[in-house]
mmCIF file of C-alpha atoms in Angstrom:
data_model
loop_
_atom_site.group_PDB
_atom_site.id
_atom_site.type_symbol
_atom_site.label_atom_id
_atom_site.label_comp_id
_atom_site.label_asym_id
_atom_site.label_seq_id
_atom_site.Cartn_x
_atom_site.Cartn_y
_atom_site.Cartn_z
ATOM 1 C CA MET A 547 -121.882 98.118 -12.998
ATOM 2 C CA PRO A 548 -122.146 101.946 -13.759
ATOM 3 C CA THR A 549 -124.715 102.908 -16.082
ATOM 4 C CA LEU A 550 -123.361 104.095 -19.754
ATOM 5 C CA ASP A 551 -123.529 107.447 -21.417
ATOM 6 C CA GLN A 552 -121.457 107.933 -24.037
ATOM 7 C CA LYS A 553 -120.429 111.574 -23.633
ATOM 8 C CA THR A 554 -119.515 111.314 -19.915
ATOM 9 C CA THR A 555 -117.414 108.351 -20.822
ATOM 10 C CA ARG A 556 -115.476 110.407 -23.348
ATOM 11 C CA SER A 557 -115.064 113.353 -20.948
ATOM 12 C CA GLU A 558 -114.149 110.939 -18.178
ATOM 13 C CA ILE A 559 -111.036 109.255 -20.432
ATOM 14 C CA LYS A 560 -110.246 112.596 -21.812
ATOM 15 C CA ASN A 561 -109.821 113.853 -18.381
ATOM 16 C CA PHE A 562 -107.990 111.086 -17.471
ATOM 17 C CA ILE A 563 -105.441 110.939 -20.195
ATOM 18 C CA ILE A 564 -104.781 114.867 -19.235
ATOM 19 C CA ASP A 565 -104.303 114.549 -15.962
ATOM 20 C CA SER A 566 -102.020 111.596 -16.159
ATOM 21 C CA PHE A 567 -100.053 111.983 -19.017
ATOM 22 C CA MET A 568 -100.339 115.429 -19.889
ATOM 23 C CA PHE A 569 -99.526 117.175 -16.415
ATOM 24 C CA GLY A 570 -103.083 118.489 -16.494
ATOM 25 C CA GLN A 571 -102.049 120.943 -19.425
ATOM 26 C CA GLN A 572 -105.043 120.936 -21.893
ATOM 27 C CA ASP A 573 -103.503 123.517 -24.246
ATOM 28 C CA GLN A 574 -101.576 120.539 -25.733
ATOM 29 C CA THR A 575 -104.377 119.756 -28.526
ATOM 30 C CA PHE A 576 -105.282 116.388 -29.599
ATOM 31 C CA SER A 577 -108.187 115.145 -31.088
ATOM 32 C CA ASP A 578 -110.605 112.581 -29.878
ATOM 33 C CA SER A 579 -109.375 110.223 -32.863
ATOM 34 C CA ASP A 580 -105.609 110.850 -32.655
ATOM 35 C CA SER A 581 -103.507 107.693 -32.050
ATOM 36 C CA PHE A 582 -102.161 108.082 -28.295
ATOM 37 C CA MET A 583 -99.023 105.969 -29.388
ATOM 38 C CA GLU A 584 -98.544 108.303 -32.614
ATOM 39 C CA LYS A 585 -98.904 111.270 -30.963
ATOM 40 C CA GLY A 586 -96.422 110.294 -28.210
ATOM 41 C CA ILE A 587 -98.863 110.663 -25.606
ATOM 42 C CA VAL A 588 -98.798 107.326 -24.037
ATOM 43 C CA ASP A 589 -96.184 104.934 -24.130
ATOM 44 C CA SER A 590 -96.196 100.756 -23.226
ATOM 45 C CA THR A 591 -96.284 101.598 -19.848
ATOM 46 C CA GLY A 592 -99.120 104.232 -20.077
ATOM 47 C CA ILE A 593 -101.061 101.462 -22.029
ATOM 48 C CA LEU A 594 -100.772 99.595 -18.754
ATOM 49 C CA GLU A 595 -101.931 102.520 -16.457
ATOM 50 C CA LEU A 596 -104.802 103.417 -19.150
ATOM 51 C CA THR A 597 -106.359 99.676 -19.013
ATOM 52 C CA SER A 598 -106.038 99.852 -14.950
ATOM 53 C CA PHE A 599 -107.739 102.894 -15.127
ATOM 54 C CA ILE A 600 -110.624 101.671 -17.345
ATOM 55 C CA GLU A 601 -111.095 98.089 -15.265
ATOM 56 C CA ASP A 602 -111.288 99.923 -12.300
ATOM 57 C CA LYS A 603 -113.592 102.588 -13.598
ATOM 58 C CA TYR A 604 -115.973 100.520 -15.455
ATOM 59 C CA GLU A 605 -115.924 97.580 -13.232
ATOM 60 C CA PHE A 606 -115.090 95.027 -16.132
ATOM 61 C CA ALA A 607 -111.805 92.965 -17.292
ATOM 62 C CA ILE A 608 -110.018 93.646 -20.187
ATOM 63 C CA GLU A 609 -108.714 90.310 -21.610
ATOM 64 C CA ASP A 610 -105.300 89.698 -23.133
ATOM 65 C CA ASP A 611 -106.789 89.431 -26.834
ATOM 66 C CA GLU A 612 -108.707 93.172 -26.555
ATOM 67 C CA MET A 613 -105.212 94.734 -25.439
ATOM 68 C CA THR A 614 -105.186 96.353 -29.178
ATOM 69 C CA PRO A 615 -104.686 99.351 -30.846
ATOM 70 C CA GLU A 616 -108.034 99.067 -32.368
ATOM 71 C CA ASN A 617 -109.497 99.089 -28.785
ATOM 72 C CA LEU A 618 -107.217 101.522 -27.089
ATOM 73 C CA ASP A 619 -105.462 103.854 -28.878
ATOM 74 C CA SER A 620 -107.597 106.726 -29.188
ATOM 75 C CA ILE A 621 -110.571 108.142 -27.265
ATOM 76 C CA ASP A 622 -112.773 107.355 -29.990
ATOM 77 C CA ASN A 623 -111.543 103.804 -29.933
ATOM 78 C CA LEU A 624 -112.091 103.445 -26.095
ATOM 79 C CA VAL A 625 -115.487 104.880 -25.611
ATOM 80 C CA LYS A 626 -116.638 102.198 -28.617
ATOM 81 C CA PHE A 627 -114.789 99.468 -26.726
ATOM 82 C CA ILE A 628 -116.443 100.381 -23.320
ATOM 83 C CA ALA A 629 -119.546 100.715 -24.948
ATOM 84 C CA LYS A 630 -119.537 97.144 -26.459
ATOM 85 C CA LYS A 631 -118.095 95.607 -23.299
ATOM 86 C CA MET A 632 -121.018 97.178 -21.268
ATOM 87 C CA VAL A 633 -123.642 95.789 -23.172
ATOM 88 C CA MET B 1265 -79.926 95.484 -54.470
ATOM 89 C CA PRO B 1266 -83.492 94.084 -54.398
ATOM 90 C CA TYR B 1267 -84.787 92.863 -51.057
ATOM 91 C CA SER B 1268 -84.266 89.135 -51.093
ATOM 92 C CA LYS B 1269 -83.534 86.568 -48.188
ATOM 93 C CA ASN B 1270 -80.107 87.692 -48.237
ATOM 94 C CA SER B 1271 -80.152 91.073 -47.789
ATOM 95 C CA LEU B 1272 -78.882 91.015 -44.443
ATOM 96 C CA LYS B 1273 -75.632 88.963 -45.544
ATOM 97 C CA ILE B 1274 -72.510 90.721 -44.755
ATOM 98 C CA ASP B 1275 -68.901 90.363 -45.781
ATOM 99 C CA ALA B 1276 -68.133 89.443 -42.166
ATOM 100 C CA GLU B 1277 -64.429 89.846 -42.837
ATOM 101 C CA LYS B 1278 -64.482 93.517 -44.031
ATOM 102 C CA ILE B 1279 -67.013 94.609 -41.349
ATOM 103 C CA ALA B 1280 -64.743 93.113 -38.644
ATOM 104 C CA ASN B 1281 -61.647 94.776 -39.642
ATOM 105 C CA GLN B 1282 -63.747 97.969 -39.955
ATOM 106 C CA LEU B 1283 -64.954 97.705 -36.649
ATOM 107 C CA CYS B 1284 -61.398 96.780 -35.296
ATOM 108 C CA GLU B 1285 -60.197 100.293 -36.674
ATOM 109 C CA VAL B 1286 -63.268 101.824 -35.094
ATOM 110 C CA ILE B 1287 -62.371 100.413 -31.477
ATOM 111 C CA LEU B 1288 -58.890 101.208 -31.840
ATOM 112 C CA ARG B 1289 -59.828 104.956 -32.607
ATOM 113 C CA GLN B 1290 -62.596 105.417 -30.263
ATOM 114 C CA VAL B 1291 -60.705 103.859 -27.380
ATOM 115 C CA GLY B 1292 -57.358 105.369 -27.931
ATOM 116 C CA GLY B 1293 -58.182 108.368 -29.463
ATOM 117 C CA THR B 1294 -61.628 109.538 -28.568
ATOM 118 C CA LEU B 1295 -61.781 108.170 -24.968
ATOM 119 C CA LYS B 1296 -58.194 108.414 -24.612
ATOM 120 C CA LYS B 1297 -58.382 104.877 -22.702
ATOM 121 C CA THR B 1298 -55.884 102.092 -22.814
ATOM 122 C CA GLY B 1299 -57.976 99.080 -22.710
ATOM 123 C CA ALA B 1300 -60.941 97.571 -22.654
ATOM 124 C CA VAL B 1301 -63.379 95.983 -20.130
ATOM 125 C CA ILE B 1302 -66.381 93.524 -20.984
ATOM 126 C CA GLY B 1303 -69.091 91.949 -19.073
ATOM 127 C CA ILE B 1304 -69.223 88.577 -20.654
ATOM 128 C CA SER B 1305 -72.106 86.180 -20.126
ATOM 129 C CA GLY B 1306 -71.386 83.382 -22.318
ATOM 130 C CA GLY B 1307 -73.781 85.039 -25.064
ATOM 131 C CA ILE B 1308 -73.250 85.625 -28.463
ATOM 132 C CA ASP B 1309 -73.186 89.622 -28.063
ATOM 133 C CA SER B 1310 -70.659 90.047 -25.613
ATOM 134 C CA SER B 1311 -68.445 87.329 -26.963
ATOM 135 C CA VAL B 1312 -68.448 88.981 -30.548
ATOM 136 C CA CYS B 1313 -67.345 92.187 -28.799
ATOM 137 C CA ALA B 1314 -64.513 90.628 -26.777
ATOM 138 C CA ALA B 1315 -63.184 88.951 -30.000
ATOM 139 C CA LEU B 1316 -63.520 92.359 -31.983
ATOM 140 C CA CYS B 1317 -61.532 93.875 -28.727
ATOM 141 C CA VAL B 1318 -58.829 91.546 -28.636
ATOM 142 C CA LYS B 1319 -58.424 91.678 -32.613
ATOM 143 C CA ALA B 1320 -58.062 95.658 -32.282
ATOM 144 C CA LEU B 1321 -56.218 95.923 -28.933
ATOM 145 C CA GLY B 1322 -54.573 92.883 -28.183
ATOM 146 C CA PRO B 1323 -55.674 90.165 -25.744
ATOM 147 C CA LYS B 1324 -53.602 91.762 -22.878
ATOM 148 C CA LYS B 1325 -55.959 94.832 -23.252
ATOM 149 C CA VAL B 1326 -58.793 93.219 -22.776
ATOM 150 C CA LEU B 1327 -60.738 92.147 -19.547
ATOM 151 C CA GLY B 1328 -63.964 89.959 -19.143
ATOM 152 C CA VAL B 1329 -65.630 90.151 -16.318
ATOM 153 C CA MET B 1330 -68.554 87.456 -15.395
ATOM 154 C CA MET B 1331 -71.207 88.519 -13.117
ATOM 155 C CA PRO B 1332 -73.179 85.813 -11.914
ATOM 156 C CA GLU B 1333 -75.684 86.130 -9.317
ATOM 157 C CA LYS B 1334 -77.687 83.378 -7.872
ATOM 158 C CA GLU B 1335 -80.378 83.406 -10.364
ATOM 159 C CA SER B 1336 -78.061 82.778 -13.128
ATOM 160 C CA SER B 1337 -77.811 79.937 -15.653
ATOM 161 C CA GLY B 1338 -74.914 78.007 -14.671
ATOM 162 C CA ASP B 1339 -73.627 77.468 -18.422
ATOM 163 C CA SER B 1340 -72.997 81.228 -18.561
ATOM 164 C CA GLU B 1341 -69.959 80.921 -16.584
ATOM 165 C CA LYS B 1342 -68.674 78.091 -18.217
ATOM 166 C CA LEU B 1343 -69.229 79.350 -21.460
ATOM 167 C CA ALA B 1344 -67.478 82.607 -20.920
ATOM 168 C CA ARG B 1345 -64.414 81.042 -19.368
ATOM 169 C CA GLU B 1346 -64.030 79.164 -22.527
ATOM 170 C CA LEU B 1347 -64.165 82.516 -24.575
ATOM 171 C CA GLY B 1348 -61.748 83.840 -22.489
ATOM 172 C CA LYS B 1349 -59.367 80.755 -22.909
ATOM 173 C CA LYS B 1350 -60.242 80.972 -26.951
ATOM 174 C CA PHE B 1351 -59.350 84.391 -27.331
ATOM 175 C CA GLY B 1352 -56.457 84.513 -24.634
ATOM 176 C CA PHE B 1353 -57.792 87.236 -22.552
ATOM 177 C CA GLU B 1354 -58.151 87.472 -19.017
ATOM 178 C CA THR B 1355 -61.381 86.939 -17.217
ATOM 179 C CA ILE B 1356 -62.494 87.391 -13.563
ATOM 180 C CA LYS B 1357 -65.437 86.563 -11.576
ATOM 181 C CA GLU B 1358 -67.609 88.781 -9.356
ATOM 182 C CA ASP B 1359 -70.567 87.318 -7.944
ATOM 183 C CA ILE B 1360 -73.010 90.244 -7.229
ATOM 184 C CA THR B 1361 -75.675 88.221 -5.137
ATOM 185 C CA LYS B 1362 -74.696 89.756 -1.923
ATOM 186 C CA GLY B 1363 -74.819 93.269 -3.731
ATOM 187 C CA LEU B 1364 -78.042 92.365 -5.089
ATOM 188 C CA SER B 1365 -79.553 91.326 -1.819
ATOM 189 C CA GLY B 1366 -78.308 94.096 0.139
ATOM 190 C CA LEU B 1367 -79.750 96.512 -2.614
ATOM 191 C CA GLY B 1368 -83.160 94.592 -2.235
ATOM 192 C CA CYS B 1369 -83.585 93.354 -5.374
ATOM 193 C CA TYR B 1370 -84.769 89.976 -4.492
ATOM 194 C CA SER B 1371 -87.165 90.937 -2.028
ATOM 195 C CA GLU B 1372 -88.756 93.975 -3.310
ATOM 196 C CA ARG B 1373 -89.200 91.761 -6.694
ATOM 197 C CA ASN B 1374 -90.609 89.085 -5.047
ATOM 198 C CA GLU B 1375 -93.120 91.436 -2.795
ATOM 199 C CA ALA B 1376 -94.323 92.475 -6.116
ATOM 200 C CA ILE B 1377 -95.018 89.073 -7.434
ATOM 201 C CA LYS B 1378 -97.006 88.246 -4.628
ATOM 202 C CA GLN B 1379 -99.288 91.060 -5.336
ATOM 203 C CA VAL B 1380 -100.122 88.935 -8.208
ATOM 204 C CA PHE B 1381 -99.586 85.426 -7.347
ATOM 205 C CA PRO B 1382 -99.994 85.043 -3.251
ATOM 206 C CA GLU B 1383 -98.653 81.576 -3.309
ATOM 207 C CA PHE B 1384 -95.269 82.879 -4.794
ATOM 208 C CA ASP B 1385 -92.289 81.730 -2.644
ATOM 209 C CA ASP B 1386 -88.717 81.074 -2.911
ATOM 210 C CA SER B 1387 -89.826 77.312 -4.350
ATOM 211 C CA TRP B 1388 -91.218 79.109 -7.528
ATOM 212 C CA LYS B 1389 -89.272 80.554 -10.162
ATOM 213 C CA CYS B 1390 -90.473 83.568 -12.084
ATOM 214 C CA LYS B 1391 -89.972 85.342 -15.407
ATOM 215 C CA ILE B 1392 -91.642 88.296 -17.400
ATOM 216 C CA ILE B 1393 -93.014 87.311 -21.284
ATOM 217 C CA ILE B 1394 -94.924 88.733 -23.997
ATOM 218 C CA PRO B 1395 -97.130 86.098 -24.942
ATOM 219 C CA THR B 1396 -98.024 86.975 -28.071
ATOM 220 C CA ASN B 1397 -96.504 86.473 -31.635
ATOM 221 C CA ILE B 1398 -96.308 89.712 -33.039
ATOM 222 C CA LEU B 1399 -97.166 88.597 -36.269
ATOM 223 C CA GLU B 1400 -100.245 87.231 -35.415
ATOM 224 C CA LYS B 1401 -102.306 90.200 -33.836
ATOM 225 C CA LYS B 1402 -102.282 93.645 -33.317
ATOM 226 C CA THR B 1403 -102.077 93.570 -29.783
ATOM 227 C CA TYR B 1404 -99.809 95.855 -27.515
ATOM 228 C CA ASN B 1405 -96.616 94.754 -26.413
ATOM 229 C CA VAL B 1406 -97.637 94.171 -22.620
ATOM 230 C CA PHE B 1407 -95.856 91.922 -20.309
ATOM 231 C CA SER B 1408 -96.839 88.981 -18.619
ATOM 232 C CA LEU B 1409 -95.781 87.496 -15.190
ATOM 233 C CA CYS B 1410 -95.027 83.951 -15.398
ATOM 234 C CA ILE B 1411 -94.094 81.472 -12.439
ATOM 235 C CA GLU B 1412 -93.110 77.873 -12.251
ATOM 236 C CA ASN B 1413 -92.731 75.600 -9.305
ATOM 237 C CA ALA B 1414 -90.215 72.422 -9.233
ATOM 238 C CA ALA B 1415 -93.289 70.309 -10.500
ATOM 239 C CA GLY B 1416 -93.334 72.045 -13.683
ATOM 240 C CA GLU B 1417 -96.807 73.779 -12.603
ATOM 241 C CA MET B 1418 -97.057 77.254 -14.696
ATOM 242 C CA LYS B 1419 -99.150 80.224 -14.241
ATOM 243 C CA THR B 1420 -99.433 83.087 -16.085
ATOM 244 C CA LYS B 1421 -101.027 86.791 -15.456
ATOM 245 C CA ARG B 1422 -100.947 89.932 -17.043
ATOM 246 C CA MET B 1423 -99.608 92.310 -14.365
ATOM 247 C CA PRO B 1424 -101.507 95.301 -12.867
ATOM 248 C CA LEU B 1425 -99.188 98.404 -13.100
ATOM 249 C CA SER B 1426 -97.882 98.740 -9.918
ATOM 250 C CA ALA B 1427 -96.601 95.030 -9.559
ATOM 251 C CA TYR B 1428 -95.091 95.474 -13.115
ATOM 252 C CA LEU B 1429 -93.404 98.805 -12.322
ATOM 253 C CA GLN B 1430 -92.239 97.350 -9.249
ATOM 254 C CA ILE B 1431 -90.912 93.978 -10.509
ATOM 255 C CA VAL B 1432 -88.871 95.947 -13.394
ATOM 256 C CA ALA B 1433 -87.411 98.481 -11.153
ATOM 257 C CA ALA B 1434 -85.854 95.652 -8.924
ATOM 258 C CA SER B 1435 -84.890 93.586 -11.397
ATOM 259 C CA ASN B 1436 -83.117 96.247 -13.218
ATOM 260 C CA PHE B 1437 -80.568 96.402 -10.122
ATOM 261 C CA LYS B 1438 -79.221 93.483 -11.813
ATOM 262 C CA GLN B 1439 -77.925 95.631 -14.855
ATOM 263 C CA ARG B 1440 -77.104 98.568 -12.997
ATOM 264 C CA LEU B 1441 -74.796 96.602 -10.721
ATOM 265 C CA ARG B 1442 -73.254 94.958 -13.458
ATOM 266 C CA MET B 1443 -72.587 98.378 -14.887
ATOM 267 C CA THR B 1444 -71.110 99.700 -11.761
ATOM 268 C CA THR B 1445 -68.879 96.843 -11.424
ATOM 269 C CA LEU B 1446 -67.752 97.173 -15.017
ATOM 270 C CA TYR B 1447 -66.791 100.829 -14.382
ATOM 271 C CA TYR B 1448 -64.961 99.806 -11.247
ATOM 272 C CA HIS B 1449 -62.625 97.704 -13.012
ATOM 273 C CA ALA B 1450 -62.295 100.025 -15.905
ATOM 274 C CA GLU B 1451 -61.598 103.065 -13.896
ATOM 275 C CA LYS B 1452 -59.064 100.864 -11.877
ATOM 276 C CA LYS B 1453 -56.930 100.536 -15.302
ATOM 277 C CA ASN B 1454 -57.900 103.719 -16.927
ATOM 278 C CA TRP B 1455 -59.793 101.353 -19.697
ATOM 279 C CA ALA B 1456 -63.209 101.798 -21.440
ATOM 280 C CA VAL B 1457 -66.607 99.904 -20.857
ATOM 281 C CA ILE B 1458 -67.444 98.089 -23.753
ATOM 282 C CA GLY B 1459 -71.502 97.851 -24.158
ATOM 283 C CA THR B 1460 -72.421 94.537 -25.780
ATOM 284 C CA GLY B 1461 -75.976 95.606 -27.514
ATOM 285 C CA ASN B 1462 -76.994 94.946 -30.884
ATOM 286 C CA LYS B 1463 -79.324 97.037 -32.974
ATOM 287 C CA ASP B 1464 -82.378 95.153 -32.181
ATOM 288 C CA GLU B 1465 -81.891 95.747 -28.293
ATOM 289 C CA HIS B 1466 -80.836 99.358 -28.901
ATOM 290 C CA GLU B 1467 -83.514 100.514 -31.171
ATOM 291 C CA GLN B 1468 -86.176 98.659 -29.900
ATOM 292 C CA GLY B 1469 -85.465 99.550 -26.442
ATOM 293 C CA PHE B 1470 -84.442 96.136 -24.832
ATOM 294 C CA PHE B 1471 -81.720 97.276 -22.315
ATOM 295 C CA VAL B 1472 -81.723 98.739 -18.997
ATOM 296 C CA LYS B 1473 -81.171 102.749 -19.082
ATOM 297 C CA TYR B 1474 -77.778 103.545 -17.198
ATOM 298 C CA GLY B 1475 -77.624 99.298 -16.849
ATOM 299 C CA ASP B 1476 -76.471 97.415 -19.714
ATOM 300 C CA GLY B 1477 -77.172 100.676 -21.705
ATOM 301 C CA GLY B 1478 -74.469 102.226 -19.623
ATOM 302 C CA ALA B 1479 -70.974 101.784 -21.557
ATOM 303 C CA ASP B 1480 -68.375 104.032 -23.424
ATOM 304 C CA LEU B 1481 -68.873 102.478 -26.841
ATOM 305 C CA LYS B 1482 -71.176 100.257 -28.506
ATOM 306 C CA PRO B 1483 -69.218 98.440 -31.290
ATOM 307 C CA ILE B 1484 -72.201 96.237 -32.746
ATOM 308 C CA GLY B 1485 -75.055 98.747 -31.719
ATOM 309 C CA HIS B 1486 -75.732 99.252 -35.357
ATOM 310 C CA LEU B 1487 -75.955 95.330 -36.363
ATOM 311 C CA PHE B 1488 -78.948 93.273 -36.779
ATOM 312 C CA LYS B 1489 -78.860 90.226 -34.651
ATOM 313 C CA ILE B 1490 -78.832 88.080 -37.623
ATOM 314 C CA GLN B 1491 -75.835 89.960 -38.440
ATOM 315 C CA VAL B 1492 -73.887 89.458 -35.439
ATOM 316 C CA PHE B 1493 -74.277 85.572 -35.830
ATOM 317 C CA GLN B 1494 -72.352 86.087 -38.867
ATOM 318 C CA LEU B 1495 -69.724 87.982 -37.265
ATOM 319 C CA ALA B 1496 -69.248 85.403 -34.625
ATOM 320 C CA GLU B 1497 -68.829 82.603 -37.272
ATOM 321 C CA TYR B 1498 -66.133 84.650 -38.995
ATOM 322 C CA LEU B 1499 -64.267 85.624 -35.690
ATOM 323 C CA GLY B 1500 -64.482 82.116 -34.390
ATOM 324 C CA VAL B 1501 -66.850 82.256 -31.480
ATOM 325 C CA PRO B 1502 -66.895 78.764 -29.777
ATOM 326 C CA LYS B 1503 -69.871 76.839 -31.453
ATOM 327 C CA ASP B 1504 -71.500 76.362 -27.958
ATOM 328 C CA ILE B 1505 -72.122 79.961 -27.445
ATOM 329 C CA ILE B 1506 -73.558 80.621 -30.961
ATOM 330 C CA ASN B 1507 -75.881 77.698 -30.940
ATOM 331 C CA ARG B 1508 -76.854 78.795 -27.193
ATOM 332 C CA THR B 1509 -80.781 80.359 -27.221
ATOM 333 C CA PRO B 1510 -80.248 84.001 -26.442
ATOM 334 C CA THR B 1511 -81.559 84.245 -23.095
ATOM 335 C CA THR B 1512 -82.286 87.373 -20.599
ATOM 336 C CA ASP B 1513 -80.329 85.910 -17.967
ATOM 337 C CA THR B 1514 -82.582 88.268 -15.636
ATOM 338 C CA TYR B 1515 -85.294 85.990 -14.338
ATOM 339 C CA SER B 1516 -84.962 82.957 -11.994
ATOM 340 C CA SER B 1517 -87.026 80.805 -14.805
ATOM 341 C CA GLU B 1518 -85.299 80.502 -18.088
ATOM 342 C CA VAL B 1519 -86.692 82.958 -20.462
ATOM 343 C CA THR B 1520 -85.548 83.431 -24.129
ATOM 344 C CA GLN B 1521 -85.238 86.885 -25.520
ATOM 345 C CA GLU B 1522 -87.700 85.646 -28.183
ATOM 346 C CA GLU B 1523 -90.533 85.227 -25.307
ATOM 347 C CA PHE B 1524 -89.366 87.757 -23.182
ATOM 348 C CA PHE B 1525 -89.344 90.904 -25.626
ATOM 349 C CA PHE B 1526 -89.135 90.441 -29.536
ATOM 350 C CA GLY B 1527 -92.138 87.982 -30.128
ATOM 351 C CA LEU B 1528 -90.328 86.486 -33.053
ATOM 352 C CA ASP B 1529 -87.382 84.573 -34.076
ATOM 353 C CA PHE B 1530 -84.629 87.021 -35.121
ATOM 354 C CA TYR B 1531 -84.180 85.992 -38.636
ATOM 355 C CA ARG B 1532 -88.057 87.156 -39.448
ATOM 356 C CA MET B 1533 -87.728 90.038 -36.827
ATOM 357 C CA ASP B 1534 -84.477 91.396 -38.669
ATOM 358 C CA MET B 1535 -85.723 91.022 -42.465
ATOM 359 C CA LEU B 1536 -89.248 92.580 -41.646
ATOM 360 C CA TRP B 1537 -87.227 95.361 -40.042
ATOM 361 C CA HIS B 1538 -84.789 95.821 -42.666
ATOM 362 C CA ALA B 1539 -87.803 95.877 -45.033
ATOM 363 C CA LEU B 1540 -89.767 98.458 -42.840
ATOM 364 C CA GLU B 1541 -86.183 100.793 -43.045
ATOM 365 C CA GLU B 1542 -85.974 100.069 -46.583
ATOM 366 C CA ASN B 1543 -89.593 101.076 -47.411
ATOM 367 C CA ILE B 1544 -90.059 97.897 -49.137
ATOM 368 C CA PRO B 1545 -93.788 97.222 -50.010
ATOM 369 C CA ALA B 1546 -95.613 94.674 -47.365
ATOM 370 C CA GLU B 1547 -96.431 92.724 -50.567
ATOM 371 C CA GLU B 1548 -92.880 92.059 -51.822
ATOM 372 C CA THR B 1549 -91.771 91.593 -47.920
ATOM 373 C CA ALA B 1550 -94.650 89.039 -47.706
ATOM 374 C CA ARG B 1551 -93.428 87.070 -50.950
ATOM 375 C CA VAL B 1552 -89.771 87.061 -49.925
ATOM 376 C CA LEU B 1553 -90.258 85.778 -46.140
ATOM 377 C CA ASP B 1554 -93.473 83.314 -46.773
ATOM 378 C CA LEU B 1555 -95.554 85.498 -44.528
ATOM 379 C CA SER B 1556 -99.166 86.937 -45.315
ATOM 380 C CA VAL B 1557 -99.215 90.745 -46.266
ATOM 381 C CA GLU B 1558 -101.487 91.137 -43.169
ATOM 382 C CA GLN B 1559 -98.783 89.381 -41.099
ATOM 383 C CA VAL B 1560 -96.017 91.729 -42.390
ATOM 384 C CA GLU B 1561 -98.360 94.677 -41.785
ATOM 385 C CA THR B 1562 -98.763 93.759 -38.388
ATOM 386 C CA GLY B 1563 -95.192 93.188 -37.609
ATOM 387 C CA TYR B 1564 -94.126 96.649 -39.198
ATOM 388 C CA ALA B 1565 -96.909 98.270 -37.008
ATOM 389 C CA ASN B 1566 -95.097 96.412 -33.811
ATOM 390 C CA ILE B 1567 -91.879 97.132 -34.766
ATOM 391 C CA LYS B 1568 -92.762 100.892 -35.044
ATOM 392 C CA ARG B 1569 -94.679 100.793 -31.808
ATOM 393 C CA LYS B 1570 -91.873 99.596 -30.000
ATOM 394 C CA ILE B 1571 -89.154 101.802 -31.274
ATOM 395 C CA LEU B 1572 -92.017 104.765 -30.608
ATOM 396 C CA ALA B 1573 -92.473 103.594 -26.864
ATOM 397 C CA THR B 1574 -89.203 103.162 -25.778
ATOM 398 C CA GLU B 1575 -87.732 106.321 -27.164
ATOM 399 C CA TYR B 1576 -87.071 107.808 -23.611
ATOM 400 C CA LEU B 1577 -84.449 104.853 -23.044
ATOM 401 C CA ARG B 1578 -82.243 106.353 -25.542
ATOM 402 C CA LEU B 1579 -82.354 109.825 -24.613
ATOM 403 C CA GLU B 1580 -79.282 111.554 -22.927
ATOM 404 C CA PRO B 1581 -80.168 113.474 -20.091
ATOM 405 C CA LEU B 1582 -82.145 116.717 -21.301
ATOM 406 C CA MET B 1583 -80.536 120.155 -20.541
ATOM 407 C CA ALA B 1584 -82.415 123.285 -19.973
ATOM 408 C CA ASP B 1585 -80.851 125.168 -22.837
ATOM 409 C CA LYS B 1586 -81.655 122.736 -25.556
#
C-alpha cells in the first residue's frame, strides 16, 4: 500500500478532478471544501469514476456503506477518508 | 393549504378534463397531427396516457403499440390488450427482439456483466438495483448489478465504471428502439408520439434520453406518481394494471422501480418531494409522514442530488449561439 502524504494526496485528487471532469482547465475555480455535486463538477457517474480512481491509486476497496458525500463529496472529505482508510 | 397526508390529493375529474383539453390543443394545434401513438406496456403510466388520449381524441385516433422483447414479462402483453379492449382503441404488437439482437443489445450487455460475474451465462437473469433505502443513509445513488439463477441463487456487486457504462448503454437500446418503432407508426399516420413519463421519472432522471424520453408531448410529465394512480382510478383503468407493481421492463430479472431507482415507496417519495418543493420544514414533514427529522433531511438531500445529477438528460441539444 502506498505511504500516505496528505499534501501529495490532495494534489493527486485535485489533478484527477481537473483532468477528468474539467478538461484540464484549472481556471475554473473550486476550493478544497466545495461539494462536487453542488458545484456541478461530478455527477453520479462521476462518483463511480472517482471511486475507481481512488481504489486503484490507493489500493483499498471502498465499501457500499462508505459511498457517502461525507467521504467523497469534496477534496477535504476525500483526503480525510483516504487517511482513515490507510491507517 | 397546510401540509398534510392529503396534500397531493387531486380532483381527478377536473385534472383529467384539463389534460384532455391540453392534448387536443397540442396534438391538433401545436403539432398539427391527427392522432396519437402510445407505447403500451400494461403499466399504469402508459394506461393513463392512453385513456386520456381516447377521452380527448376518440378511440379511432389512438394506436397502442406493444413492444415486447424476449426478456419482457408475459403479463405486459395480456394487460396491454385488456387496456385496448376496455377503451376501444386499436393495439398492435411489434416484437423488438430481433432488432435488439442485431444492435448487439444482449451480447454487449452480457459481455459487460461477465466482467463483474464471470460465471454469468444465459441460464442467469440480471438486474440493476440501488441497494439502499434513501431515508436511512446519506449514500450516493450508486447502482449494483444483481444476477440470479434458476435455483434462486442471487449475487450482488457494485459495478466498476466501465461495466456499468456498457451495461446501461446496451440496455438503453431497448428504450431507443421502442421510440424508433413508435415514430415509424406515428409518421406513417401523421400522428403524434405520446410520452408516458410522470414527474418522478422526468425530474429525477429515470428515463433514457431519446428513448422513452423521446416524444412529442408528455401529458402526465408534471404529475407525481401517486396522482397518476388517482387519475387511473377516475378514468377506469383496469384494476390488474393499477395494482401491478411498477417495474422497469428492461432487465431479465424482475426489478421494481423502487429497487431500481427511487429507493423508496411512491407515497413517501412524492410526499417528501412535495414538501421539499413547498419549503416545508423537516420537522413538519417528519410529523406528517411519521418519520424522524434526520430521515426527512436525508430524503430531501437524496432527491436534490438525483435532480442535480441527471440534469444532462433533460437538456435539449445545445446551440452554439446560446
